[in-house]
PDB file of N, CA and C in Angstrom:
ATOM      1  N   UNK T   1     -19.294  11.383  39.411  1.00  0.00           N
ATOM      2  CA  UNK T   1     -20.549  10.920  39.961  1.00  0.00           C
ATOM      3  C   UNK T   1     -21.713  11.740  39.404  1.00  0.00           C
ATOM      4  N   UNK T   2     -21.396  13.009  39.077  1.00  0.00           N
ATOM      5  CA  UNK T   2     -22.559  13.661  38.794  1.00  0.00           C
ATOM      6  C   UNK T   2     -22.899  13.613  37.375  1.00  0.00           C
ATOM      7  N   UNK T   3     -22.064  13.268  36.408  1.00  0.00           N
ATOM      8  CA  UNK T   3     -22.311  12.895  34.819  1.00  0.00           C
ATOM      9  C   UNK T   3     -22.641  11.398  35.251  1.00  0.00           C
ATOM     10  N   UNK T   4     -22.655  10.617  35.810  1.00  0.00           N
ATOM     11  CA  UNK T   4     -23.488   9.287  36.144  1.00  0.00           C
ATOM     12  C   UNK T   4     -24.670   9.955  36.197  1.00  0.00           C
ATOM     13  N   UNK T   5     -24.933  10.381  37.487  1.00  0.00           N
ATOM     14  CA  UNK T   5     -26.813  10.569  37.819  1.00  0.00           C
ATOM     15  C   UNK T   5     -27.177  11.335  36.242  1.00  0.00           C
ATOM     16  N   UNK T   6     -26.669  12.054  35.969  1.00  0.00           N
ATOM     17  CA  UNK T   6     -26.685  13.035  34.448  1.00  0.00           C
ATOM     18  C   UNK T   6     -27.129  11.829  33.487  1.00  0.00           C
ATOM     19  N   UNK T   7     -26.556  11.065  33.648  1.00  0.00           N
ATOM     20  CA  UNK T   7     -26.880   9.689  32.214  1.00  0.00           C
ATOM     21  C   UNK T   7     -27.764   9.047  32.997  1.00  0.00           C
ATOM     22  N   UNK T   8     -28.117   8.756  33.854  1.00  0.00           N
ATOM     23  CA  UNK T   8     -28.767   7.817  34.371  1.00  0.00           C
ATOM     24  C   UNK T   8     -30.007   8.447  34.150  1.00  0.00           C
ATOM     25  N   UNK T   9     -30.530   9.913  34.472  1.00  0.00           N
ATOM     26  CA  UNK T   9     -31.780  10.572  34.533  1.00  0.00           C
ATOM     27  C   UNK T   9     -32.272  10.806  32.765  1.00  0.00           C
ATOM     28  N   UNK T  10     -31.411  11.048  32.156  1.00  0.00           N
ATOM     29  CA  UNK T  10     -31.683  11.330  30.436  1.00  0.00           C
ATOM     30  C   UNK T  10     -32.073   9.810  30.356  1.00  0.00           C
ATOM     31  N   UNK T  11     -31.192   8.663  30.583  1.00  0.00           N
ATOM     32  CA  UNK T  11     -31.764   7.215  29.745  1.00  0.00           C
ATOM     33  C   UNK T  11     -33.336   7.103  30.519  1.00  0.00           C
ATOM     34  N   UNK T  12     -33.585   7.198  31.783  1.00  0.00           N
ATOM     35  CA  UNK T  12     -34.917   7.307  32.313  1.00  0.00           C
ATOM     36  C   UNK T  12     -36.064   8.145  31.257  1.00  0.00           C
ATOM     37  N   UNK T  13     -35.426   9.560  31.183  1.00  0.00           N
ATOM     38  CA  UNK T  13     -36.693  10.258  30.385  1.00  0.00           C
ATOM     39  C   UNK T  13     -36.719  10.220  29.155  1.00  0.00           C
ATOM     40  N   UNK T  14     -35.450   9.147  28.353  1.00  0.00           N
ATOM     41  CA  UNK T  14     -35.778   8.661  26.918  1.00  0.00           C
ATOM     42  C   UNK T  14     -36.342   7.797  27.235  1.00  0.00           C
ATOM     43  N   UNK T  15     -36.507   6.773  27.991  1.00  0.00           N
ATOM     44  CA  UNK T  15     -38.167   5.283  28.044  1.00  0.00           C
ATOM     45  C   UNK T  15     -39.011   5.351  28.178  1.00  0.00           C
ATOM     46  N   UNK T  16     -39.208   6.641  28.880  1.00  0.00           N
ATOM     47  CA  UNK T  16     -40.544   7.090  29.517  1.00  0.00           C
ATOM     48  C   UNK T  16     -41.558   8.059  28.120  1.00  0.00           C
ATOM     49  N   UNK T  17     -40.179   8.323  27.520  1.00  0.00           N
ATOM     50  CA  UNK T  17     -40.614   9.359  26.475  1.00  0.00           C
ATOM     51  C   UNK T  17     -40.948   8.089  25.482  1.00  0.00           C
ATOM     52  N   UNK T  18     -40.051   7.248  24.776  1.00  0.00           N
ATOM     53  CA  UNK T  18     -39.868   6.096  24.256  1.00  0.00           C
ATOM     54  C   UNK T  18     -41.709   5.280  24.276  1.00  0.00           C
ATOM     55  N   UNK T  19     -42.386   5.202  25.609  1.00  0.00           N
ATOM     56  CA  UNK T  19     -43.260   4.451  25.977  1.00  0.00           C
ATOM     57  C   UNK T  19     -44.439   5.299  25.321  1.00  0.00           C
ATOM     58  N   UNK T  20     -44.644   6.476  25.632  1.00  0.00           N
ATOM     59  CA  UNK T  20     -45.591   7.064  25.388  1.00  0.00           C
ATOM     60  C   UNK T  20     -45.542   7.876  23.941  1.00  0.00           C
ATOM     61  N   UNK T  21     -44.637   7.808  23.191  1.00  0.00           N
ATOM     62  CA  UNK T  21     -44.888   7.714  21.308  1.00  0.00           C
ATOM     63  C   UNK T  21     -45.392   6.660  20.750  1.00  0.00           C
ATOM     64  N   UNK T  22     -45.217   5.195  21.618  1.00  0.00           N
ATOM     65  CA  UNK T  22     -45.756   4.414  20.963  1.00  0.00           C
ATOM     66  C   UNK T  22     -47.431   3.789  21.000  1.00  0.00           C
ATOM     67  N   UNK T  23     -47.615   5.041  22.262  1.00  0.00           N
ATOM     68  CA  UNK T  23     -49.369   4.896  22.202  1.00  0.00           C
ATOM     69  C   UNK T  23     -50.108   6.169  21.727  1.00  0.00           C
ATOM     70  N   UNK T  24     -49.328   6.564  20.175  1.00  0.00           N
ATOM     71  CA  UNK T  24     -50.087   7.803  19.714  1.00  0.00           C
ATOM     72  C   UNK T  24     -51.219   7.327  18.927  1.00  0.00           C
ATOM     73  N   UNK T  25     -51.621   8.596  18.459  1.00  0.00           N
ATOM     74  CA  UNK T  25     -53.397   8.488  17.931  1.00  0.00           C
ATOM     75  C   UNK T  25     -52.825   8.393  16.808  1.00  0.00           C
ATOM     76  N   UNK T  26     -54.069   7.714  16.099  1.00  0.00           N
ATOM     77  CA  UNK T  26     -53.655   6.830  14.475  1.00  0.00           C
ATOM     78  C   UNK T  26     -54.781   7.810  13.759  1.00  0.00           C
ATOM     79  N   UNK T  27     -54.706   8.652  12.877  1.00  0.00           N
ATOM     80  CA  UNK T  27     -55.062   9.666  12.230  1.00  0.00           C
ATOM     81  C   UNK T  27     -55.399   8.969  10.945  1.00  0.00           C
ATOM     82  N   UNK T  28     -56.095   9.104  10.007  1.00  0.00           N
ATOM     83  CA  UNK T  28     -56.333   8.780   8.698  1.00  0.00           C
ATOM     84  C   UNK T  28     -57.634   9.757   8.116  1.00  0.00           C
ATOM     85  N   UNK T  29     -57.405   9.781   7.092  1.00  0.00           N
ATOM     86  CA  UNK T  29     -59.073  10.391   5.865  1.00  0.00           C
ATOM     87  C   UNK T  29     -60.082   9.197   5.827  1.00  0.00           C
ATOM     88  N   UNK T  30     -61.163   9.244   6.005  1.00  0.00           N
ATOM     89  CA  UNK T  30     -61.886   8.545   5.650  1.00  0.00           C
ATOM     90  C   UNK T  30     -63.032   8.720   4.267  1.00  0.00           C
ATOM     91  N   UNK T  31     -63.102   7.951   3.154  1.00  0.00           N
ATOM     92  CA  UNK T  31     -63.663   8.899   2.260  1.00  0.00           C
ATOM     93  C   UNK T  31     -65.047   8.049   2.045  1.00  0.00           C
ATOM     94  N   UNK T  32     -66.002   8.161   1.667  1.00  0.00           N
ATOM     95  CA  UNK T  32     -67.434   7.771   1.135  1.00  0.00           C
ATOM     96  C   UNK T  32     -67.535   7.625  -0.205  1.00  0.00           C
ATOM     97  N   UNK T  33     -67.126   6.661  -0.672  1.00  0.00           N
ATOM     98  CA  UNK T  33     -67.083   6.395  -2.154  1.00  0.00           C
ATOM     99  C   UNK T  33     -68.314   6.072  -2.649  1.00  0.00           C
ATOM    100  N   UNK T  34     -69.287   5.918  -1.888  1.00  0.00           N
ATOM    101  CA  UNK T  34     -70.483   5.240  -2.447  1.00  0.00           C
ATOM    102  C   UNK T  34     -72.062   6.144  -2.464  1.00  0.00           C
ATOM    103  N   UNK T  35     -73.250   5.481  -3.321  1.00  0.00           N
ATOM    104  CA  UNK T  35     -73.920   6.807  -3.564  1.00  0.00           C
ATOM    105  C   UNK T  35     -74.908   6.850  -2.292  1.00  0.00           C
ATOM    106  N   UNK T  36     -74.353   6.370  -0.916  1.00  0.00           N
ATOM    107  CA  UNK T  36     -75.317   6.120   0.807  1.00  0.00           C
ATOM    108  C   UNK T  36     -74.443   7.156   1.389  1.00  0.00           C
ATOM    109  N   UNK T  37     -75.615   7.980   2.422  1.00  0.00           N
ATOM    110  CA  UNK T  37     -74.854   8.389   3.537  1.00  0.00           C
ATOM    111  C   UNK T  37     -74.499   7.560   4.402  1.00  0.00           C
ATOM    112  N   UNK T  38     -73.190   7.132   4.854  1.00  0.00           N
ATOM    113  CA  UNK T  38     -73.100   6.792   5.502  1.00  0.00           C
ATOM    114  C   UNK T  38     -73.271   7.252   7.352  1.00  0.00           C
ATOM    115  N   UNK T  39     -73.516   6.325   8.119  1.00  0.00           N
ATOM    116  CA  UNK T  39     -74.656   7.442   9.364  1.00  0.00           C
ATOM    117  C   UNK T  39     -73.458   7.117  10.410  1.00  0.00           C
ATOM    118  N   UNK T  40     -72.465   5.500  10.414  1.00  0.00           N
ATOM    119  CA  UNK T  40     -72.089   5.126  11.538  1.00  0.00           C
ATOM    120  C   UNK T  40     -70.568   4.495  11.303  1.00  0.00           C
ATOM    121  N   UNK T  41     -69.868   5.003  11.833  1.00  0.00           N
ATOM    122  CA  UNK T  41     -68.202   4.357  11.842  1.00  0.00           C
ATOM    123  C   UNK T  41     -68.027   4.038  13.180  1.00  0.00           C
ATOM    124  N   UNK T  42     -67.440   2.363  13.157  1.00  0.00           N
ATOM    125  CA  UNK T  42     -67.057   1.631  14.863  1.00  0.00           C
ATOM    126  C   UNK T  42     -65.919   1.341  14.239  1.00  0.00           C
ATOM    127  N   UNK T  43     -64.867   1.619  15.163  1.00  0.00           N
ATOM    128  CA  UNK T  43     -63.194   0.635  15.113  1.00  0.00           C
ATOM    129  C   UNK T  43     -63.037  -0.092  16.354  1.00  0.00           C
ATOM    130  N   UNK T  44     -62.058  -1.010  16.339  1.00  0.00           N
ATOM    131  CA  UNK T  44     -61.509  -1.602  17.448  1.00  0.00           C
ATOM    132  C   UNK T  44     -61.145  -2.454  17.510  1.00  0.00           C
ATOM    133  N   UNK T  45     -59.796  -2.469  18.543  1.00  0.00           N
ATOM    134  CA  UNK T  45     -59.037  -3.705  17.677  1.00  0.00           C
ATOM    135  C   UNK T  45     -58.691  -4.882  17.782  1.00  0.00           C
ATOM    136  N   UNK T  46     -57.938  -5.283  16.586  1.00  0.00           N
ATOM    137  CA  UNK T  46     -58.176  -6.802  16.013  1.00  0.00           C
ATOM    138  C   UNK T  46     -58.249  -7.713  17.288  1.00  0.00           C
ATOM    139  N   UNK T  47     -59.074  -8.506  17.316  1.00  0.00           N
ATOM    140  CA  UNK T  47     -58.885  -9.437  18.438  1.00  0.00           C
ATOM    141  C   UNK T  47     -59.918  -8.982  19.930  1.00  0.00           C
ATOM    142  N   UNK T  48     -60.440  -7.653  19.787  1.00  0.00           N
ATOM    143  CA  UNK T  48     -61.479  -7.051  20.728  1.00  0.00           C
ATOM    144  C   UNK T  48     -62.873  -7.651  20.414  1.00  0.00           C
ATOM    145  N   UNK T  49     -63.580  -7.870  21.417  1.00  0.00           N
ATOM    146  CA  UNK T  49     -64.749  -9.043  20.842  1.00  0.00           C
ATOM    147  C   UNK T  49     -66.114  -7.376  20.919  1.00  0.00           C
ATOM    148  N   UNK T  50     -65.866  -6.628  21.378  1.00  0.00           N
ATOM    149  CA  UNK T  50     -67.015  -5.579  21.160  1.00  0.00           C
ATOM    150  C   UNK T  50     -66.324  -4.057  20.314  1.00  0.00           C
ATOM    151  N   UNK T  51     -67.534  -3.428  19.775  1.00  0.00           N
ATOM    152  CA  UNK T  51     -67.162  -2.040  18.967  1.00  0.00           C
ATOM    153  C   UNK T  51     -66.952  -0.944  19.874  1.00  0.00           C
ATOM    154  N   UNK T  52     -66.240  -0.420  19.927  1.00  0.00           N
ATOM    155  CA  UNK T  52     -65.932   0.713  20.711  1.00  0.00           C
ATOM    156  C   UNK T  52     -66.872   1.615  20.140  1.00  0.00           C
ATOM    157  N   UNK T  53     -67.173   3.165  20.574  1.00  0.00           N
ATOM    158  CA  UNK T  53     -68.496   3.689  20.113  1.00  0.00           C
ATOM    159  C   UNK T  53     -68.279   4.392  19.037  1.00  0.00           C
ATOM    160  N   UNK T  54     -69.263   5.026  18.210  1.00  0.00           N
ATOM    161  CA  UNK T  54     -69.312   5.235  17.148  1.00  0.00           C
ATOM    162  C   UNK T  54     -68.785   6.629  16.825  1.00  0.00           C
ATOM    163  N   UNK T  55     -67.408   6.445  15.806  1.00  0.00           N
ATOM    164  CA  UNK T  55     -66.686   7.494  15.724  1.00  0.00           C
ATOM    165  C   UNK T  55     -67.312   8.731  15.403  1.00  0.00           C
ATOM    166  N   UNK T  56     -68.980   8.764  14.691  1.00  0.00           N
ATOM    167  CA  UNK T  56     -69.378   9.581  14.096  1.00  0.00           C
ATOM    168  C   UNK T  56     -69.966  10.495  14.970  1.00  0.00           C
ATOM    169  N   UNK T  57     -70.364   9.938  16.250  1.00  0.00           N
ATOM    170  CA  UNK T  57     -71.356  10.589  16.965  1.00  0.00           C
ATOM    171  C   UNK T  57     -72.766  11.147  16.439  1.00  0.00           C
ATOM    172  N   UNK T  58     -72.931  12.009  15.983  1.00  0.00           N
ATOM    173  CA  UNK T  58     -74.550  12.941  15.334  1.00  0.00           C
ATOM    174  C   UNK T  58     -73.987  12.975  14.387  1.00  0.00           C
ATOM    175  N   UNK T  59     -72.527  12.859  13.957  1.00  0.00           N
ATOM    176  CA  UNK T  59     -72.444  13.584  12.377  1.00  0.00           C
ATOM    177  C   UNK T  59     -72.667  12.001  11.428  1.00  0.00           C
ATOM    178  N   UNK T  60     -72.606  12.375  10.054  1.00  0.00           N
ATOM    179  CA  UNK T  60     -73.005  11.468   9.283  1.00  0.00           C
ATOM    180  C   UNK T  60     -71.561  12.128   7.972  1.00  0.00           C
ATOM    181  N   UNK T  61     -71.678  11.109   7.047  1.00  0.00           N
ATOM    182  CA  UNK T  61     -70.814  11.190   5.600  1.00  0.00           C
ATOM    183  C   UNK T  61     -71.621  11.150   4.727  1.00  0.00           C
ATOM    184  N   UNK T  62     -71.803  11.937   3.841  1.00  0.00           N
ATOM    185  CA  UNK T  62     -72.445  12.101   2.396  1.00  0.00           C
ATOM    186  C   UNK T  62     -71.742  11.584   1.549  1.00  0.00           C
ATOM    187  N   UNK T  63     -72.250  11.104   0.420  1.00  0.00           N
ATOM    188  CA  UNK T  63     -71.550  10.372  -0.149  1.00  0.00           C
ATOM    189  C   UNK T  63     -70.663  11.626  -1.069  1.00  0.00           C
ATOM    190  N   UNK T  64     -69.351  11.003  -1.347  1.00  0.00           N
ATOM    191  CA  UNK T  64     -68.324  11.941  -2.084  1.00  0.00           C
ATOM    192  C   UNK T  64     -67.381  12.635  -1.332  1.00  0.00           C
ATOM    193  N   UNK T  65     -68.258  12.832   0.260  1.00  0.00           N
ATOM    194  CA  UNK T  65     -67.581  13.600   1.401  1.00  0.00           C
ATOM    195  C   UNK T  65     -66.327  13.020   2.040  1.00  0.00           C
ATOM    196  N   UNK T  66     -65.075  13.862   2.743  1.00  0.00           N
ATOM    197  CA  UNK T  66     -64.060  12.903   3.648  1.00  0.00           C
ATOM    198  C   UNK T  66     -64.099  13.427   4.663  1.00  0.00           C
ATOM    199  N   UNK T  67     -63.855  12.896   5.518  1.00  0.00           N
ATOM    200  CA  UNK T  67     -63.742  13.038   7.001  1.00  0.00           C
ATOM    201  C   UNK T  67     -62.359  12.813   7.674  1.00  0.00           C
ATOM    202  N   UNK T  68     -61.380  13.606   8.323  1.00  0.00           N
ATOM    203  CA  UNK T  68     -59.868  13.044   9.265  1.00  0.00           C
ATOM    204  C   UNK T  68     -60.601  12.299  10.426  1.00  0.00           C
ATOM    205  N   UNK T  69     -60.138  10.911  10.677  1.00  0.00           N
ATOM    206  CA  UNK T  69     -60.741  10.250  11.633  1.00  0.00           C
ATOM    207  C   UNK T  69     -59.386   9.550  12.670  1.00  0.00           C
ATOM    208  N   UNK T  70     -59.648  10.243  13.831  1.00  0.00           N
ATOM    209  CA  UNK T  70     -58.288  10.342  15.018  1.00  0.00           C
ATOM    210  C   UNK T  70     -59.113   9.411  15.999  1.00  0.00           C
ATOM    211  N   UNK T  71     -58.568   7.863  16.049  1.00  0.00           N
ATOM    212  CA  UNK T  71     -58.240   6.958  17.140  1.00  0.00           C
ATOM    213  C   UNK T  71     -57.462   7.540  17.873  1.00  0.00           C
ATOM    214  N   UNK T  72     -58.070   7.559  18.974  1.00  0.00           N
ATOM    215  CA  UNK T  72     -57.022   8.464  20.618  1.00  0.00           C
ATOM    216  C   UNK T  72     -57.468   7.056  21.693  1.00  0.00           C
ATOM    217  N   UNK T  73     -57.252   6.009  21.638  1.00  0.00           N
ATOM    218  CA  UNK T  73     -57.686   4.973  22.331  1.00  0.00           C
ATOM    219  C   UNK T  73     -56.594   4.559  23.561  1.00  0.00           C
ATOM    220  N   UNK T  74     -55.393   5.107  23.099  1.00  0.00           N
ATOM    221  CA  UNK T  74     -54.323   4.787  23.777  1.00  0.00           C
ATOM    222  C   UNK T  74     -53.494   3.417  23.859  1.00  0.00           C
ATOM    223  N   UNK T  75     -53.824   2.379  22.576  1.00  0.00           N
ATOM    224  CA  UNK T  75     -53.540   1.399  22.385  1.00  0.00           C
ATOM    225  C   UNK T  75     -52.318   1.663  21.598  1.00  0.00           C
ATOM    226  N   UNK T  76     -51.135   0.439  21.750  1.00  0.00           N
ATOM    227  CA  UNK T  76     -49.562   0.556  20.722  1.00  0.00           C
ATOM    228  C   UNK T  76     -50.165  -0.478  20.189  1.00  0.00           C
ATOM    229  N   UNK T  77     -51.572  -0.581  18.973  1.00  0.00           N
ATOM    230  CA  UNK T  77     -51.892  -1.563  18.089  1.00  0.00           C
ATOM    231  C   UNK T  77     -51.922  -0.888  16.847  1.00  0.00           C
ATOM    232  N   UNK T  78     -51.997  -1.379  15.991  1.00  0.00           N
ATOM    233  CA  UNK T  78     -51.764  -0.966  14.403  1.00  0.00           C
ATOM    234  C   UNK T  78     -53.213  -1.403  13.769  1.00  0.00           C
ATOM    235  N   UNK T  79     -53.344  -2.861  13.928  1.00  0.00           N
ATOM    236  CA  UNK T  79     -54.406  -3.418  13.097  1.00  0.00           C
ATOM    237  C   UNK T  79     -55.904  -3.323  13.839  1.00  0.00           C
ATOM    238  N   UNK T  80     -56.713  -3.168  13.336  1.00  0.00           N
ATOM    239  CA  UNK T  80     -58.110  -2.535  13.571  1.00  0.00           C
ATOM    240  C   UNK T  80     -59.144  -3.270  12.486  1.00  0.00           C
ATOM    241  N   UNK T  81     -60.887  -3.415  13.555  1.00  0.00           N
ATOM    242  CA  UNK T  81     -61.634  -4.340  12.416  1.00  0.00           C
ATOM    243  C   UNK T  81     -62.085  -2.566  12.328  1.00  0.00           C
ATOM    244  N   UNK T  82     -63.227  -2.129  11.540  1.00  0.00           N
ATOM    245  CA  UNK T  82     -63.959  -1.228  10.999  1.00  0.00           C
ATOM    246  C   UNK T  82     -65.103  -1.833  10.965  1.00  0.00           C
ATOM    247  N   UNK T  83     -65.937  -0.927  10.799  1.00  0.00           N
ATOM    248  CA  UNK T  83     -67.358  -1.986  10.839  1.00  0.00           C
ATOM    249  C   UNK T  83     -68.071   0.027  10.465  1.00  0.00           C
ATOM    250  N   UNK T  84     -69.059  -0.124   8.946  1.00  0.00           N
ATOM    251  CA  UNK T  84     -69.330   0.697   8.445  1.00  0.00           C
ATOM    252  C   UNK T  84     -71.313   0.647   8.239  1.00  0.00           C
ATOM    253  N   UNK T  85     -72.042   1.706   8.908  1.00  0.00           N
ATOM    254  CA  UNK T  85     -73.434   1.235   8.440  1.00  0.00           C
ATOM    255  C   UNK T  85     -73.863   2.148   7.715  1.00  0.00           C
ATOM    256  N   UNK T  86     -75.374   1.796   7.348  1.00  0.00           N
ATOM    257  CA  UNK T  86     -75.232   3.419   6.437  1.00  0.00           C
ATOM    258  C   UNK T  86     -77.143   3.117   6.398  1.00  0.00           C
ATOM    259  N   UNK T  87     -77.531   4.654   5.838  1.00  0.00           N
ATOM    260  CA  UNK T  87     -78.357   5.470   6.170  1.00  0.00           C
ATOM    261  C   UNK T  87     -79.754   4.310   6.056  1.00  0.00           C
ATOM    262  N   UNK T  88     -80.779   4.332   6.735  1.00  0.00           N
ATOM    263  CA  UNK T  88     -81.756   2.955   6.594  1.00  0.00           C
ATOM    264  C   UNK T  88     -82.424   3.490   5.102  1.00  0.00           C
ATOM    265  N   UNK T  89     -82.907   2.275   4.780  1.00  0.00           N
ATOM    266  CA  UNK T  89     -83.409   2.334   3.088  1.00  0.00           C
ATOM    267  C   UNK T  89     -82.507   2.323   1.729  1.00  0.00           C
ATOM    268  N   UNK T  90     -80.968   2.485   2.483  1.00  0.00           N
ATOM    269  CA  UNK T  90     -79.586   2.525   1.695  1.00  0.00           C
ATOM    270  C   UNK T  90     -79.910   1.191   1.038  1.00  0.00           C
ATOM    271  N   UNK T  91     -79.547   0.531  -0.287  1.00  0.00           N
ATOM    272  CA  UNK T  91     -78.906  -0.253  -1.019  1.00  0.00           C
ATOM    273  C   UNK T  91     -77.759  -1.445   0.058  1.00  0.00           C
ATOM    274  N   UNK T  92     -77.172  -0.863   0.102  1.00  0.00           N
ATOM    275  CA  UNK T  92     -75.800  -1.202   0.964  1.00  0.00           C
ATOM    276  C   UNK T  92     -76.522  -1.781   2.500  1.00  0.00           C
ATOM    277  N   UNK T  93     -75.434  -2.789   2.535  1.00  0.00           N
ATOM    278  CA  UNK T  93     -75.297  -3.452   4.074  1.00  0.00           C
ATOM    279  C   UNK T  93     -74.619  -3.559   4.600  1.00  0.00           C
ATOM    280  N   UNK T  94     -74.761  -2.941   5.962  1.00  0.00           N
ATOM    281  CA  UNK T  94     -73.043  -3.033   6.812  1.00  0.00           C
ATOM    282  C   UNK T  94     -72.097  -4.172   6.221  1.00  0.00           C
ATOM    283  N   UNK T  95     -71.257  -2.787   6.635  1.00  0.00           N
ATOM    284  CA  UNK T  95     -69.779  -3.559   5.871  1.00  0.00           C
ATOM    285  C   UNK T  95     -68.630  -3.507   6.880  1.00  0.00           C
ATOM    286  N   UNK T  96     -67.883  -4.405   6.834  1.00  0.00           N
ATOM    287  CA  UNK T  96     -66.181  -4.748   8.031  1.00  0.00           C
ATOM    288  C   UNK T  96     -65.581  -5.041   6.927  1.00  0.00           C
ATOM    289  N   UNK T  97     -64.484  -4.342   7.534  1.00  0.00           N
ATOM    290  CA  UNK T  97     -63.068  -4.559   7.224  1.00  0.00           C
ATOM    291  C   UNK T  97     -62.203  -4.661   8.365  1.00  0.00           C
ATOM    292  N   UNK T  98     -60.409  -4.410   7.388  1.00  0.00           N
ATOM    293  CA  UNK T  98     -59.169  -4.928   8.728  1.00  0.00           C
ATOM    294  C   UNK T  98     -58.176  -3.719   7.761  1.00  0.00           C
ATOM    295  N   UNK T  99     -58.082  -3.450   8.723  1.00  0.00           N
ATOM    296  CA  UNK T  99     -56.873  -2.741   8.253  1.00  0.00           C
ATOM    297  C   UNK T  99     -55.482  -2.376   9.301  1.00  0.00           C
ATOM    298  N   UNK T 100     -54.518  -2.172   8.989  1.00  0.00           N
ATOM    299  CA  UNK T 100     -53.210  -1.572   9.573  1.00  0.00           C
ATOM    300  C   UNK T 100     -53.303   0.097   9.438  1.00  0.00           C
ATOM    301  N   UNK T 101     -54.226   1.065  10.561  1.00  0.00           N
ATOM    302  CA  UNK T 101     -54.075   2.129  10.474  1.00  0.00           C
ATOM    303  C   UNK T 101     -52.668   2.725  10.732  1.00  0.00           C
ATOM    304  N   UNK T 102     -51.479   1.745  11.069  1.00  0.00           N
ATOM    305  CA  UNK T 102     -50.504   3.026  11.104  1.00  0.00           C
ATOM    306  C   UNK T 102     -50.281   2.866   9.924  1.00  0.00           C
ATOM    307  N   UNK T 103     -50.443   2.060   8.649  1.00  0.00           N
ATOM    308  CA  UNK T 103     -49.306   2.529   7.422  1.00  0.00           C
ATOM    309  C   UNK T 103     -50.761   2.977   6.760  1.00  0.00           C
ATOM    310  N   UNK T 104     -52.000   3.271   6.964  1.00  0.00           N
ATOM    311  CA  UNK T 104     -52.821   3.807   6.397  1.00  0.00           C
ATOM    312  C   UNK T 104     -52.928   5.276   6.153  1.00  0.00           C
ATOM    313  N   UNK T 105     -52.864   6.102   5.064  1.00  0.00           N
ATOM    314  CA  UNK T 105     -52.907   7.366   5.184  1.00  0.00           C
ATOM    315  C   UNK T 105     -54.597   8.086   5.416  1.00  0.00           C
ATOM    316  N   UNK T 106     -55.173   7.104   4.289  1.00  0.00           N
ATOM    317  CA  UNK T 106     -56.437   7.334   3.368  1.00  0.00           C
ATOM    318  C   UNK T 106     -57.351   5.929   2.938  1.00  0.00           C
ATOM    319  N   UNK T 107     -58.759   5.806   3.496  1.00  0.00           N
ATOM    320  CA  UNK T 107     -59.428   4.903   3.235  1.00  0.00           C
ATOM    321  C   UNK T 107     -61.099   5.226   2.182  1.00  0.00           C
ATOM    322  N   UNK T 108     -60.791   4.116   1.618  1.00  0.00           N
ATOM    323  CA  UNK T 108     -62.189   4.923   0.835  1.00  0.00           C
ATOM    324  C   UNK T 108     -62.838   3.640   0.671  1.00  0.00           C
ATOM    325  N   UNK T 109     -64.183   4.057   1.361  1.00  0.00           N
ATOM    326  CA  UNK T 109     -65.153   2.977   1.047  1.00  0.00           C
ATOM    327  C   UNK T 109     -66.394   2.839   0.029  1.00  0.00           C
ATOM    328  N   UNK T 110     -66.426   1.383  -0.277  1.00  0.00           N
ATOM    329  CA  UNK T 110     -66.918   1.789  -1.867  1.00  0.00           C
ATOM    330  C   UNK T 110     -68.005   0.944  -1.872  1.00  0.00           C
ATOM    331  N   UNK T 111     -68.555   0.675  -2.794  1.00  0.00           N
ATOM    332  CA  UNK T 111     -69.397  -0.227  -2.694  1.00  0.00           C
ATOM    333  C   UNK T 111     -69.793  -1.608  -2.921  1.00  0.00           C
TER     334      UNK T 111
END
């Protein structure tokens, strides 16, 4: 009886453990390929009708510069729109994309 409750309590704290790896933070580089600072990074995902807030906060990307950019949203989603603005008087006009941040290591935006 007591190697029962013994298996019964381990398969419990492998699902529980199981549940909460699959809502980890999606980590990637973000790089500035282009000759704009960029001022503003929004993600959020595919199928969300508003931008979650702006990953950058006060900071900004120079162009050439990378940044590690950690989604902690708590979502088990993969695919994500992006939505990129950049410094006023820039050349460039906001730009979206889609991507699959879990098989993403490294993104570089260009122009």
């Amino acid at each position: 009886m007591t190697k029962l409750r013994f298996a019964l309590a381990a398969s419990a704290a492998f699902f529980c453990l199981a549940g909460i790896a699959s809502a980890e933070d999606l980590t990637f580089t973000l790089k500035n390929g282009t000759k704009s600072v960029l001022t503003n990074f929004y993600s959020s995902p595919v199928g969300v009708n508003n931008w979650e807030d702006d990953v950058f906060g006060k900071q900004v990307l120079n162009p050439g510069e990378s940044i590690e950019i950690t989604i902690g949203d708590g979502r088990a989603v993969c695919k994500y729109d992006m939505k990129f603005e950049f410094e006023e008087g820039s050349d460039l006009d906001t730009t979206t994309d889609t991507q699959n941040l879990c098989e993403l290591g490294a993104y570089t935006i260009h122009e």
